[in-house]
Amino acid sequence: MDIEAVADRILDGDRRALARAITLVESGREDHRAEARALLERLKGAGRQALRIGLSGTPGVGKSTFIESFGLMLVKAGLRVAVLAVDPSSARSGGSILGDKTRMEFLSREPAAFIRPSPSQTQLGGVARRTREAVALCEAAGFDVVLIETVGVGQSETVVAEMSDLFVLLLAPAGGDELQGVKRGIMEMADLILVNKADGDLKSAATRTCADYAGALRLLRKRAQDPEGYPKAMTVSALEEHGLSVAWEAMCELNDWRRANGHFDGTRARQARHWFAEDVRQGLLARLQTGEMRSVMDALAAEVEAGQMTPSAAAAEALEKLGG
Amino acid sequence: MDIEAVADRILDGDRRALARAITLVESGREDHRAEARALLERLKGAGRQALRIGLSGTPGVGKSTFIESFGLMLVKAGLRVAVLAVDPSSARSGGSILGDKTRMEFLSREPAAFIRPSPSQTQLGGVARRTREAVALCEAAGFDVVLIETVGVGQSETVVAEMSDLFVLLLAPAGGDELQGVKRGIMEMADLILVNKADGDLKSAATRTCADYAGALRLLRKRAQDPEGYPKAMTVSALEEHGLSVAWEAMCELNDWRRANGHFDGTRARQARHWFAEDVRQGLLARLQTGEMRSVMDALAAEVEAGQMTPSAAAAEALEKLGG
């Protein structure tokens, strides 16, 4: 691949070049990885930054409808919007939450929008790196907003929050007055909680749920990166396209404040450091499962299972083979 | 250290030699580690096996009283009992759940009992290896039963279950009819659920709680390593020393069945393999924080934070330095 030529096309906003580059960063082949790293280093120089919005919501909260409505609103306002996904389930099912572009039928037809399904990977760590690199490619391609979608299960929210400037939690109206099933750790990551489906029969339930979460958010410890009034809970209706512009204004207000107070750059620097360390850890552990080392590990494991070696002695031998 | 001499004394059941050997396996010094591995390899040949009982219970369920009563009962029956601990909190507090031997005042005075506090370590992974090696030392010293205690928080139950032949969950009577706070994953690891404090005012609550858990256990998927009727829930009173012998009989019945059906050896082999792989992983990751590599990581992290390198490029450079 001609890195320079591809880089120039991406910087020109060429969608096909962008799509091919994302395919490149998704590849596990060693030569592809080297090319991907070279491409990312080359594009970094452009210094382009999108607003990265992480969006989490369990199935049924209307995530697709929200992204469709919210994305179209941004496009109409003259912004270019990319949608990526971190899908912890795709590893098992082989499918992906964004595989079906008809989920966002209108948004996907917009020239200023770019929708990319989640890569199928066996490990969340691998998905994380690929998505993070895809975000960087979208930024270089001149997108103003990158939405990173995930379903609210397992650790994927943490992964998405760790690569986002803003983390938005999308919820459905709750039946009772309980804060249903949202773990405290997830609440603590949220910059904005949006209670969707504030329309029709569910409108009053949405208002009540929103008040409950607003109350819960006030009980959380104040974070340095938040101005007065944040994190915040609001109601929206993706279906009736209601509350979306207010939500966007809140995101901009929060982001502007953070930029003005050094938190935007600070958070990005901390995140970059985190992903660097995580990449090294993943890369190290991957060595155990490749090539000659895999045979060494299997042979030692067999000795340990047979009681011929203690786990500690076998581990020491494996580590020595790994250049200890 | 004269490995041969220490090994012989441990095999003779010398408690001071055992205590010193445990101190050796707890050490992080590289020369100590090499000695510890040599000692464990030497002792492995004796082929002694204790019944390893993992015991988990949150603070307040009467864990100390249970271990005291249960341990004394076993000692009176002519068995030698060792008590070890995996304490995830000791890393933070510097203390340990077994630091105060007066917690088990009578048991600690018994010549046939050996109580050892949890080592203070910063990482659960490190605590796991040290405890596992201490278990092996106690087995070599001829103990019949090794109790491995942990508080029911975080991942420590998984660590303890992964080094036990039997995993016992100690619970207190619940107020209502709810299964309070026991995660499904923990339930699934339990071979025996003991509802303690089945005495005085709490007796009927304990019976009810026990019935609730018995019902919940019946809903779990049948495991290959369980005979009919297991996992099982029972009430005990550590205070009144009631139900303890019945609980012990259940443990023996389950263990005998597993031994007769190959599950005892099978589980130990699988556990040994698990700890081998885990030790290799921990050892690999530890390299990032030691010696020259630590400076390399810090320097690269600084470049990543400053935006001079992408996380991916910096990670590739670090991995190359690590002998990629």
XYZ file of C-alpha atoms in Angstrom, chain A residues 2 7 47 72 87 93 110 115 118 120 181 187-188 195 206 214 253 267 274 281 288 295 317:
23
model
C 1.215 3.475 -0.857
C -2.956 9.409 3.659
C -3.590 17.419 14.101
C -29.220 13.679 10.913
C -19.591 -4.668 20.042
C -22.203 -14.226 17.142
C -26.055 11.175 3.856
C -21.227 4.398 9.320
C -17.888 -3.175 14.509
C -15.479 -9.120 14.576
C -29.822 -2.068 36.623
C -23.154 6.049 36.283
C -19.825 7.480 37.383
C -33.788 9.114 28.991
C -39.489 9.253 31.208
C -30.698 13.476 38.175
C -21.235 23.463 26.651
C -8.073 13.544 29.332
C -3.699 4.148 28.950
C 0.137 -5.737 27.680
C 2.086 -16.803 24.471
C 4.143 -25.229 21.587
C 10.915 -22.059 32.493
